[in-house]
Coordinates of C-alpha atoms in Angstrom, one line a residue:
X1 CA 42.0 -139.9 -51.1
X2 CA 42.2 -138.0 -54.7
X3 CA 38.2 -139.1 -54.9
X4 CA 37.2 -137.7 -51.5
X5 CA 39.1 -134.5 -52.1
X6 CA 37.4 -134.4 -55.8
X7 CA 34.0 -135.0 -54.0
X8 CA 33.9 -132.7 -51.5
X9 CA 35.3 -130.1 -53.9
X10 CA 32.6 -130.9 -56.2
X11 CA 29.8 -130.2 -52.9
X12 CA 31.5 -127.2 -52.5
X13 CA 31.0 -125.9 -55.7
X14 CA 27.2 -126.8 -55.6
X15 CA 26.8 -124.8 -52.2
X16 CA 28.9 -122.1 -53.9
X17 CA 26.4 -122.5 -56.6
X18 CA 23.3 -122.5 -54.6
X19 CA 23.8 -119.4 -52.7
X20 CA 25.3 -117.2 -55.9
X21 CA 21.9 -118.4 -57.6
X22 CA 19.8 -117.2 -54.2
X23 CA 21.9 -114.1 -54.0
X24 CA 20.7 -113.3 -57.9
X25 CA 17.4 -114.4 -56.9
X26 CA 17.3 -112.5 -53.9
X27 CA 18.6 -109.1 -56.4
X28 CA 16.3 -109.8 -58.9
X29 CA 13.7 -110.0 -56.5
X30 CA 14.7 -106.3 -54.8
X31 CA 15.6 -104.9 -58.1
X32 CA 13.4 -101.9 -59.1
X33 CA 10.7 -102.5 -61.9
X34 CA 10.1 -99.1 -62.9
X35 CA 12.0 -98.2 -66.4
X36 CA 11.9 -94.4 -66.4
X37 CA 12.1 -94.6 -70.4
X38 CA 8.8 -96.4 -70.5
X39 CA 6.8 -95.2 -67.8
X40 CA 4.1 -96.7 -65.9
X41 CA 0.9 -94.8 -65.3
X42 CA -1.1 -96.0 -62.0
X43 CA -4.6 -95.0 -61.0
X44 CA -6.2 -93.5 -57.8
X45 CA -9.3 -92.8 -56.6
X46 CA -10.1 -90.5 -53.9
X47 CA -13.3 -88.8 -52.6
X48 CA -11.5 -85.1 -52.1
X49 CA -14.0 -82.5 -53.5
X50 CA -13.3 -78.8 -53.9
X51 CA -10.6 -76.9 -52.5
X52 CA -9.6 -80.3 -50.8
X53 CA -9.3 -82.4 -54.2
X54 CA -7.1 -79.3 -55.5
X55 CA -4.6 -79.4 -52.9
X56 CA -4.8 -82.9 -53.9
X57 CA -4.0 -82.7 -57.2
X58 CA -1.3 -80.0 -56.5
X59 CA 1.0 -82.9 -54.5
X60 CA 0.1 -85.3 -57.1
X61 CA 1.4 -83.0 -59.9
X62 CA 4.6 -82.2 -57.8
X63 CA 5.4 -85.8 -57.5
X64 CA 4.8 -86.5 -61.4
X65 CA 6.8 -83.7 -62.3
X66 CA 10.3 -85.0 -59.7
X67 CA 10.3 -88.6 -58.1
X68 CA 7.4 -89.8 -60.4
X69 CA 9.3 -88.4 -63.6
X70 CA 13.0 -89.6 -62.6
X71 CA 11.6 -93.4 -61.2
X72 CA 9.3 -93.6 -64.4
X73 CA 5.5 -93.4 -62.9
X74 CA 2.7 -91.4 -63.6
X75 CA -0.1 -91.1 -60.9
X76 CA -3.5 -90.5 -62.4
X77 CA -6.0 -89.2 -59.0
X78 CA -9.6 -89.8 -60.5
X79 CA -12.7 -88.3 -57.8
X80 CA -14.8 -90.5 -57.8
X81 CA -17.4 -88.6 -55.4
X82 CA -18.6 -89.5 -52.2
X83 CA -16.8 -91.8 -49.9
X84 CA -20.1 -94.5 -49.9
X85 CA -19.6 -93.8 -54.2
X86 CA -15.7 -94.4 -54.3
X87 CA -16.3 -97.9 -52.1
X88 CA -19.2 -98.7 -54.2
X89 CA -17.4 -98.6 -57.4
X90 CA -14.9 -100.3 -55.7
X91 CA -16.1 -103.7 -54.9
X92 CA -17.6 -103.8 -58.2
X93 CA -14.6 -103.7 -59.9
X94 CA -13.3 -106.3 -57.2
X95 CA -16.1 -108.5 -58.2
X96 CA -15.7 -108.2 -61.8
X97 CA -19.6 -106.5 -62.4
X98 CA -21.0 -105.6 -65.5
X99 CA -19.3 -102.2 -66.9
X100 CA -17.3 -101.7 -63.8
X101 CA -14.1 -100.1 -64.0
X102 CA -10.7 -101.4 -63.9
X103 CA -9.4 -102.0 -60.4
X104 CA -7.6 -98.6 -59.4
X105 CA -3.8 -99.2 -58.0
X106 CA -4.7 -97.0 -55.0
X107 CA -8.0 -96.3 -53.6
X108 CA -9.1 -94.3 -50.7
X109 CA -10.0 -96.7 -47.8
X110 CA -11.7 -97.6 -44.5
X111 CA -10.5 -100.7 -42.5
X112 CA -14.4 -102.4 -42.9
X113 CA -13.8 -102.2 -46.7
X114 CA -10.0 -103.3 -46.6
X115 CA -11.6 -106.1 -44.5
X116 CA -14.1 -106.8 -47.1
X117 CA -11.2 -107.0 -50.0
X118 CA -9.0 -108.7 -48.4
X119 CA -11.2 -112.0 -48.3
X120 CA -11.8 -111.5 -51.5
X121 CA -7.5 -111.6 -52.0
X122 CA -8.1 -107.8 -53.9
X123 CA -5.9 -105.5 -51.0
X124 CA -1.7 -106.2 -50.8
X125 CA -0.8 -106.3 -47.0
X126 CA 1.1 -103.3 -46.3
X127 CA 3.2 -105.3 -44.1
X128 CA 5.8 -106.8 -47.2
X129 CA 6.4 -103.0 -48.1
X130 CA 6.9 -100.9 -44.7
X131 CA 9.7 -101.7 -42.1
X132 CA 8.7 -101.8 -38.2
X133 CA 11.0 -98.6 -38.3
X134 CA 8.9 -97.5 -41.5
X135 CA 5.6 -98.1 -39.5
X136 CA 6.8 -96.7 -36.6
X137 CA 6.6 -93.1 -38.2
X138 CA 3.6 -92.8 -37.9
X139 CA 1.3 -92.5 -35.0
X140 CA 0.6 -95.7 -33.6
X141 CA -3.0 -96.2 -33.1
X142 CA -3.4 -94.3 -36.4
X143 CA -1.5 -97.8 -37.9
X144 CA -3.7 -100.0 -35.5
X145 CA -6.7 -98.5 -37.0
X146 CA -6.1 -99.6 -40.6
X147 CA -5.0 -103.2 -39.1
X148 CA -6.9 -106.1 -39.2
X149 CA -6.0 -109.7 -38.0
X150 CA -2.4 -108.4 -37.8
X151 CA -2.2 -107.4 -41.6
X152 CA -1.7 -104.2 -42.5
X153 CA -4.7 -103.0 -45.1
X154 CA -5.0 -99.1 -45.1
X155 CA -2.3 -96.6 -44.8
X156 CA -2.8 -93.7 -42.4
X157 CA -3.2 -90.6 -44.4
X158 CA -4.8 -88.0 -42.1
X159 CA -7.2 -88.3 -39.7
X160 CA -10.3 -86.1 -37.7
X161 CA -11.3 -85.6 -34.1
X162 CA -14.2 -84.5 -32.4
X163 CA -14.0 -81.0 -30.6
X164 CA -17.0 -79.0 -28.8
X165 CA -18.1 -76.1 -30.6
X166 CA -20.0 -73.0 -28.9
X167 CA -21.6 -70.2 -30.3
X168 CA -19.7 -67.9 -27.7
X169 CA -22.2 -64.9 -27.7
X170 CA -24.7 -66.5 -26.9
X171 CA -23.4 -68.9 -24.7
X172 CA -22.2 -65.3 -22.9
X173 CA -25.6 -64.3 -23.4
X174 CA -27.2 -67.0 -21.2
X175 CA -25.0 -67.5 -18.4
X176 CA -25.8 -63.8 -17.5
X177 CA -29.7 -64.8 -17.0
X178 CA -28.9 -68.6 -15.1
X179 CA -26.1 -69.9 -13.2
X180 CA -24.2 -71.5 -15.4
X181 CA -20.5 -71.6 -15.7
X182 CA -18.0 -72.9 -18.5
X183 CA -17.1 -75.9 -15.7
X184 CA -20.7 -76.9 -16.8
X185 CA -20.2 -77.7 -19.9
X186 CA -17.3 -80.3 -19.2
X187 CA -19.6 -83.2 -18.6
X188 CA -22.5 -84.4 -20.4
X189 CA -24.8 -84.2 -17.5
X190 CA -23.9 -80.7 -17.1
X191 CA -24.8 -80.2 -20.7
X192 CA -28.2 -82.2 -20.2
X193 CA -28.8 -79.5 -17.5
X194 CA -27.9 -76.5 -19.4
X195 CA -30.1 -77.8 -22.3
X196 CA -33.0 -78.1 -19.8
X197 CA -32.8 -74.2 -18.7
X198 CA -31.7 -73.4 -22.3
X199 CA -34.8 -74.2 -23.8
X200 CA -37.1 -72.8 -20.9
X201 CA -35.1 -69.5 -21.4
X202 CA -35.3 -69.3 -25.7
X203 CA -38.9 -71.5 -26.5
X204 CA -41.6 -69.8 -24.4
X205 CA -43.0 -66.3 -24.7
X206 CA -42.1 -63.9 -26.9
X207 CA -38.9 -65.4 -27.2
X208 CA -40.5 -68.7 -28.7
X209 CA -38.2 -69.8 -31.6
X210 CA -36.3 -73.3 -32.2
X211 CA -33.8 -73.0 -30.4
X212 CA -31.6 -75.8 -28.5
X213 CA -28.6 -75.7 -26.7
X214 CA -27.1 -78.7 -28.0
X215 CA -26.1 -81.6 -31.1
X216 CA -24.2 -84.0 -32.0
X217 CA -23.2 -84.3 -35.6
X218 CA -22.7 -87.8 -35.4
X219 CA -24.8 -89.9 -33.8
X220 CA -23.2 -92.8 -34.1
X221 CA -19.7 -91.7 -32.8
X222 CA -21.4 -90.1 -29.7
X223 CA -23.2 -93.9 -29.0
X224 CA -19.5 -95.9 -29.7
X225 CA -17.7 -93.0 -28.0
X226 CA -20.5 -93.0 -24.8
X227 CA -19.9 -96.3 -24.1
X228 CA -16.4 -96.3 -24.8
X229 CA -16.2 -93.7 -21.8
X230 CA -17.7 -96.6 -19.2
X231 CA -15.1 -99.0 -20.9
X232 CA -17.2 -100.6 -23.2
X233 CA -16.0 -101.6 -26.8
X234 CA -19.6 -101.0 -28.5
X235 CA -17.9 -102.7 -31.8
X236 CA -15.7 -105.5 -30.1
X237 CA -13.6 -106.1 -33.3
X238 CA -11.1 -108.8 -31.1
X239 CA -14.3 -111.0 -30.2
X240 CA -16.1 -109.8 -34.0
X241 CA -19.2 -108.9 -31.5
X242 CA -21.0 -106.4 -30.5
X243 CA -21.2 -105.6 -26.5
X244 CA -24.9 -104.5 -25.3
X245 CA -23.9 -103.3 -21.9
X246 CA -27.5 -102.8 -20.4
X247 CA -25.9 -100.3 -17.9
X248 CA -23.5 -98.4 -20.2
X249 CA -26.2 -98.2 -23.2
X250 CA -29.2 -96.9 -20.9
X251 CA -26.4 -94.0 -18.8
X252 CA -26.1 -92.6 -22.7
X253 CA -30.0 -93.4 -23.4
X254 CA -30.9 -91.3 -20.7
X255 CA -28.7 -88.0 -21.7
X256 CA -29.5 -88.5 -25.2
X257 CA -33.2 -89.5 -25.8
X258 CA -35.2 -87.7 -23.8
X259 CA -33.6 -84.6 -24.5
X260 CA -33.7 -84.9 -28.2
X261 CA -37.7 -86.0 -27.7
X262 CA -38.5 -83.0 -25.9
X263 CA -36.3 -80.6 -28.2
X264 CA -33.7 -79.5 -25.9
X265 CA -30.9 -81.5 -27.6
X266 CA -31.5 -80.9 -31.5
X267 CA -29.8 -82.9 -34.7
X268 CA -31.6 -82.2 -38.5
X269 CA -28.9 -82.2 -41.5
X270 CA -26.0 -83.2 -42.2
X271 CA -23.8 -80.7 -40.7
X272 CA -24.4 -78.8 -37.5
X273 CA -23.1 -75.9 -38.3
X274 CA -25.7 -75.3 -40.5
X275 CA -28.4 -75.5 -37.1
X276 CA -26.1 -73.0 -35.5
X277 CA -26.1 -70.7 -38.4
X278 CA -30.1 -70.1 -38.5
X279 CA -30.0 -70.3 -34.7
X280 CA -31.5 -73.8 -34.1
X281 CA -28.3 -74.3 -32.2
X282 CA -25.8 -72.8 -29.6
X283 CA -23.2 -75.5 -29.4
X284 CA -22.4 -78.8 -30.9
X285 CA -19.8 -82.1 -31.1
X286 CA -18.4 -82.5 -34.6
X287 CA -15.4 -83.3 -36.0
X288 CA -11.8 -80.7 -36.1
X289 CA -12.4 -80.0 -40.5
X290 CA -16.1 -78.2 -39.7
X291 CA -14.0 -75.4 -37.5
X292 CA -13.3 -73.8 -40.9
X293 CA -17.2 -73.6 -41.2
X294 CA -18.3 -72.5 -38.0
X295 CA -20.7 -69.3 -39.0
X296 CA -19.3 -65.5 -38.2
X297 CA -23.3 -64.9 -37.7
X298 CA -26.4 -66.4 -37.1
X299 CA -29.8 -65.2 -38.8
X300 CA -33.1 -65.3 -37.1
X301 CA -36.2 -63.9 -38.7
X302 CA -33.8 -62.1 -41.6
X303 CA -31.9 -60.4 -39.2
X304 CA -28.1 -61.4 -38.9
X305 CA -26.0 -61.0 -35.5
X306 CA -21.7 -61.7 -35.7
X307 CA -20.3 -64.2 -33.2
X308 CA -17.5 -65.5 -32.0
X309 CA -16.8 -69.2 -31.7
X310 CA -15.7 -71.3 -28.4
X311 CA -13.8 -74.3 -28.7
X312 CA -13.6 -76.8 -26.1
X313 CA -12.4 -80.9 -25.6
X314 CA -15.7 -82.7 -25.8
X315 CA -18.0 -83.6 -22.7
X316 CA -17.4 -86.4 -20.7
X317 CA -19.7 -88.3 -18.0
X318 CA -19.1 -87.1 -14.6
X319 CA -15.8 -89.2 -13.1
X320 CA -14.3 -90.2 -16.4
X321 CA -12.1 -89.6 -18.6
X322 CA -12.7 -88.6 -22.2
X323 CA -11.0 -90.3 -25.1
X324 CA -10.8 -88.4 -28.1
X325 CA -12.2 -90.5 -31.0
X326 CA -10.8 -90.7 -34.0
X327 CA -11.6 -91.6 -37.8
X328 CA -11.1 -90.7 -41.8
X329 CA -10.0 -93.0 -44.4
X330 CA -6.4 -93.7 -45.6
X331 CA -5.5 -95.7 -49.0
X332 CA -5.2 -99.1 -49.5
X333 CA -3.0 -100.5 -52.2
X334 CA -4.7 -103.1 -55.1
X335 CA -3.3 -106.5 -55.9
X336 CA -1.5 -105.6 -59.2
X337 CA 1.7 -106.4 -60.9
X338 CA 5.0 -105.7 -59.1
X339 CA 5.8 -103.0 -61.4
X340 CA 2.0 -101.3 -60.6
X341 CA 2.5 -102.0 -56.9
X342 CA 5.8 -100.7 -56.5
X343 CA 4.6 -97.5 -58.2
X344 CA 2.2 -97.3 -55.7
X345 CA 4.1 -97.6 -52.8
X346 CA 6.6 -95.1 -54.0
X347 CA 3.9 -92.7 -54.5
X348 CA 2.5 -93.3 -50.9
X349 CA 6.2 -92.9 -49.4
X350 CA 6.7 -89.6 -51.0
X351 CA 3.0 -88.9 -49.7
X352 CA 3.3 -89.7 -46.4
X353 CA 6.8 -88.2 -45.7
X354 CA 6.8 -85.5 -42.4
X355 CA 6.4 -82.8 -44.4
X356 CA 4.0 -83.2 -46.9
X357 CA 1.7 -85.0 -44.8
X358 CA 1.8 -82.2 -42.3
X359 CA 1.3 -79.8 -45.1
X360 CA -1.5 -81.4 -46.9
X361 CA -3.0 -81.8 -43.3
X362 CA -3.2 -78.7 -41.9
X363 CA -4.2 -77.3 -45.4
X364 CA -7.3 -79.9 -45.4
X365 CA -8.0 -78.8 -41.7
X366 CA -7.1 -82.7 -40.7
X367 CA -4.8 -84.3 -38.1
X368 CA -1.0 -85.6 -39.7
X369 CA -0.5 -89.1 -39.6
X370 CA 3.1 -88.9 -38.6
X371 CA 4.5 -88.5 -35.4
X372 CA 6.9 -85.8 -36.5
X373 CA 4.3 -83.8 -37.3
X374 CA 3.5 -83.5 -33.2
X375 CA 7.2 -83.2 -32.1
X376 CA 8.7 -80.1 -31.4
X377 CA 7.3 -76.9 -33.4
X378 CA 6.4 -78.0 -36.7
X379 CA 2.7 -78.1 -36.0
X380 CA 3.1 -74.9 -34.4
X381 CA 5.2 -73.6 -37.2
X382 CA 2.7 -75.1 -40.0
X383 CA -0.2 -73.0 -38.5
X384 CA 1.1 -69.9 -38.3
X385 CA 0.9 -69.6 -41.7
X386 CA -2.9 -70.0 -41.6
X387 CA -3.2 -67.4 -38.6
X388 CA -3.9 -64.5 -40.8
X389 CA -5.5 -66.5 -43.7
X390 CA -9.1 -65.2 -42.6
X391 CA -11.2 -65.8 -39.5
X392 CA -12.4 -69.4 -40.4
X393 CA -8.7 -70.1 -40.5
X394 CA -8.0 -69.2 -37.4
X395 CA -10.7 -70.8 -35.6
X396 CA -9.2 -74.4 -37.4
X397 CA -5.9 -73.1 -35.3
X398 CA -8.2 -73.1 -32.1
X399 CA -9.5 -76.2 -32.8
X400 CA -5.8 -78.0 -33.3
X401 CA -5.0 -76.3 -30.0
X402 CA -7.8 -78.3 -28.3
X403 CA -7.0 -81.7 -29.3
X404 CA -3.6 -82.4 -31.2
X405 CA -1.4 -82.9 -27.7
X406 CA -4.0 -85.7 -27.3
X407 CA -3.1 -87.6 -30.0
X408 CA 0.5 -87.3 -30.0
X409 CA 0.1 -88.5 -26.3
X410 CA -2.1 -91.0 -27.9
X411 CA -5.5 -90.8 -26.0
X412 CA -7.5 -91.4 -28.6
X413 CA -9.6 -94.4 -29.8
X414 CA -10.9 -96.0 -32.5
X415 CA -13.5 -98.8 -33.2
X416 CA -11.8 -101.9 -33.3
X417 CA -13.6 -103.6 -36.5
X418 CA -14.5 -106.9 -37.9
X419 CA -16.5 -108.1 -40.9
X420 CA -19.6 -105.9 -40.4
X421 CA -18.4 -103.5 -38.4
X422 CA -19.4 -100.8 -40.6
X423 CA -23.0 -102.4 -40.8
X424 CA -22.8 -102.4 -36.9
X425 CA -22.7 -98.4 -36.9
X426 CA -25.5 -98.2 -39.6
X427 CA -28.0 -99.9 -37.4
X428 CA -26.9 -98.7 -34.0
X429 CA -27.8 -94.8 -35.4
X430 CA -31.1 -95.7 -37.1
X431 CA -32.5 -98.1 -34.7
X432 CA -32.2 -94.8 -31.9
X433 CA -33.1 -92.4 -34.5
X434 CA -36.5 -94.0 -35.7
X435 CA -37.1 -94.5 -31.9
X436 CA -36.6 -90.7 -31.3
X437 CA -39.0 -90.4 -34.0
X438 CA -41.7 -92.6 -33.3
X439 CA -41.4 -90.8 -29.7
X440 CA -42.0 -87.1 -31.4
X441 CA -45.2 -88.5 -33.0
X442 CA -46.3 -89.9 -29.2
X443 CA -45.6 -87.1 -27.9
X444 CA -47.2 -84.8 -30.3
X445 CA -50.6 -87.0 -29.5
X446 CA -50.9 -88.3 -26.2
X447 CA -48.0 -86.2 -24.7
X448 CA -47.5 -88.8 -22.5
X449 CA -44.0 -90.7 -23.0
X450 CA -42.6 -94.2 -21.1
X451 CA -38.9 -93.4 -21.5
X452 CA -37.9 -96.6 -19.9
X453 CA -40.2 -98.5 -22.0
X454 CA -38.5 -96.9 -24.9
X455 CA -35.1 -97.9 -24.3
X456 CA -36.6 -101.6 -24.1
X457 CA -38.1 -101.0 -27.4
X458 CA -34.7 -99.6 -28.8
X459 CA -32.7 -103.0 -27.6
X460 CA -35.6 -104.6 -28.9
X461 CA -34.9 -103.2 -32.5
X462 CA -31.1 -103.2 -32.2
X463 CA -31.2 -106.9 -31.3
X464 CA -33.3 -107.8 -34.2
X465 CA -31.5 -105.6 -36.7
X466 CA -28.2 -107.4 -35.3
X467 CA -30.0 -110.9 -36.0
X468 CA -31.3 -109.9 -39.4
X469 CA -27.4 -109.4 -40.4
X470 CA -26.1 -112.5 -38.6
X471 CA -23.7 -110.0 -36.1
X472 CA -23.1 -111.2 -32.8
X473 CA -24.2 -109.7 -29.5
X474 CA -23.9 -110.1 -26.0

């Protein structure tokens, strides 16, 4: 009896054991890295340029000089120029190239690079460092679109919309010779219409000048976000495909490329408010940052006119609805040491928090990632401030107006991607585009264009591109 009481006492103190050493393990594991008396200096690399990469920096010097300083961490933002630049650099220094850089801690991301990374075993999955309650902060398909095959990769930051600018005078200026109304311009065949008369009104006589109604300053957002509109995922990233809908793709194929052809829909640079500001244009789709550069005038012939801007929601096919589409890059966190990553993730907490990623939001002209940002008058509040900043600033508070109740009631949309998803947008925009070109030069020679034949010649192209990268289509 003695020996079984010894025994069992003796498996007692073993389980005793066990736990108290998976306790310490489990409080070793959760204890902080970060020694404030020896601290740790982590890098980041952003594409911010101008006024955008000082705001930047001001945050990042706040957080240096408080939570940084007390939890021992040092951020160190480094620009490393364009987006296409930053992710350049970036998978070389994932693939270990000659005279790349170190691998920076944080980097400014999209999901197709995060994808791209992550196979290589370079990205952390946010997943192991943000609660559901954590996650659930922030605006949900905001999370979903840095989220790939249910790991977290890129960290909402802020994000952009699409809203429909006007040149207001002389949108005034031309319904008072046709019969046009501002219901018009709420659908995309209303806008092919207005584009038609447009150009008969402002390209012949003395009036003759290149001038068209409308543009698009993305064309490959207004192909995803056309067929997205007849329920078509374009970029199918569940099925890692890509949907031809013959239908859906020739209803946008007929707004878009015969108007572009014949001049009365116009796209040349990179931004579009650069058309409207030498008159080329009268109205165009771009995203909510470019309200801050919409022109007070336009110049025509050396003579400058003031004008107002109009902001709308963006056109929509007759009998459905419009989903506002949404993109920007967030940050993505590098497989480092534990000290490095936690650094990192304390940075990006302090980041992120309501109000300093409403603040650095509104002062970038982009959309918060939180939801707080959207409830109650904290939006409304955060603007204010910028209402008498200067005229650009206010037409950024017209543009919020538009479109932020739409993503805190979350209709908006993103591409769902896959492996190649990025490469999927590339060639859908310059398979049309060198199609709209090589119908200019027909046109400007024979005059005489097949426009059906054409949009067999652009699946033609798409479908080869699409083979050429080993992408999947139906």
């Amino acid at each position: 009896m003695v020996k079984k009481i010894f025994a069992f006492s003796i498996v007692v103190c073993m389980l005793f054991l066990n736990v108290a050493c998976d306790t310490l393990d489990i409080l070793n594991a959760t204890k902080s890295k970060l020694d404030p008396q020896n601290p740790i200096t982590i890098t980041l690399w952003h594409y911010y340029f101008d006024e955008k990469e000082q705001i930047f920096n001001d945050f990042v010097d706040e957080f240096n000089s408080t939570v940084g300083a007390e939890k021992g961490i040092i951020v160190q933002p480094i620009n490393k120029g364009r987006i296409s630049d930053l992710e350049k650099a970036v998978t070389n220094s994932a693939s270990g190239a000659v005279n790349s850089d170190p691998m920076p801690n944080i980097f400014s991301s999209y999901i197709d690079k995060a994808i791209e990374l992550g196979n290589m075993n370079k990205i952390v999955n946010l997943d192991d460092y943000y609660t559901k309650e954590e996650k659930a902060k922030f605006v949900q398909h905001f999370v979903d679109s840095g989220t790939y095959d249910k790991k977290f990769m890129v960290l909402p930051i802020a994000k952009s919309c699409e809203v429909f600018y006007l040149n207001k005078t002389k949108w005034d200026e031309f319904k008072a010779v046709s019969n046009f109304t501002d219901k018009d311009l709420e659908t995309w065949e209303g806008i092919s219409k207005i584009s038609n008369e447009y150009y008969k009104t402002y390209n012949t006589g003395e009036n003759r000048y290149k001038q068209a109604f409308f543009g698009y300053e993305s064309l490959e957002n207004f192909i995803i976000v056309a067929m997205k509109e007849q329920g078509i995922d374009i970029i199918d990233g569940e099925n890692k495909m890509v949907n031809l809908d013959k239908p859906a793709l020739k209803k946008f194929f007929n707004i878009y490329f015969k108007n572009m052809v014949e001049g009365k829909f116009y796209m040349s640079g990179k931004f579009r408010s650069d058309n409207v500001k030498i008159g080329e244009l009268a109205s165009y789709v771009g995203s909510i940052a470019g309200a801050v550069y919409f022109p007070k005038s336009v110049y025509i012939n050396e003579e400058e006119s003031p004008i107002q801007m109009m902001v709308l929601k963006p056109p929509t096919f007759e009998g459905m609805k419009r989903t506002e589409f949404i993109q920007g890059a967030g940050m993505s966190v590098a497989q480092a040491s534990d000290a490095e990553i936690e650094a990192s993730i304390e940075f990006l907490k302090w980041f992120t928090k309501d109000s300093n990623n409403l603040e650095f939001a509104v002062k970038t002209a982009y959309l918060p990632a939180r939801v707080g940002a959207y409830e109650g008058d904290a939006f409304n509040k955060a603007l204010n401030k910028f209402k008498t900043k200067d005229e650009q600033w206010e037409n950024l508070v017209d543009a919020y107006a538009v479109i932020k109740d739409a993503v805190y009631e979350g209709n908006t949309y993103y591409a769902p991607p896959f492996d190649k998803s990025f490469k999927v947008r590339e060639i859908l925009g310059k398979t049309l585009q060198g199609c709209v070109e090589d119908a200019m030069l027909t046109k400007s020679g024979t005059g005489k264009i097949d426009y059906d034949k054409q949009f067999e010649i652009w699946l033609k192209k798409l479908k080869k591109e699409l083979d050429k990268n080993e992408i999947r289509y139906e």
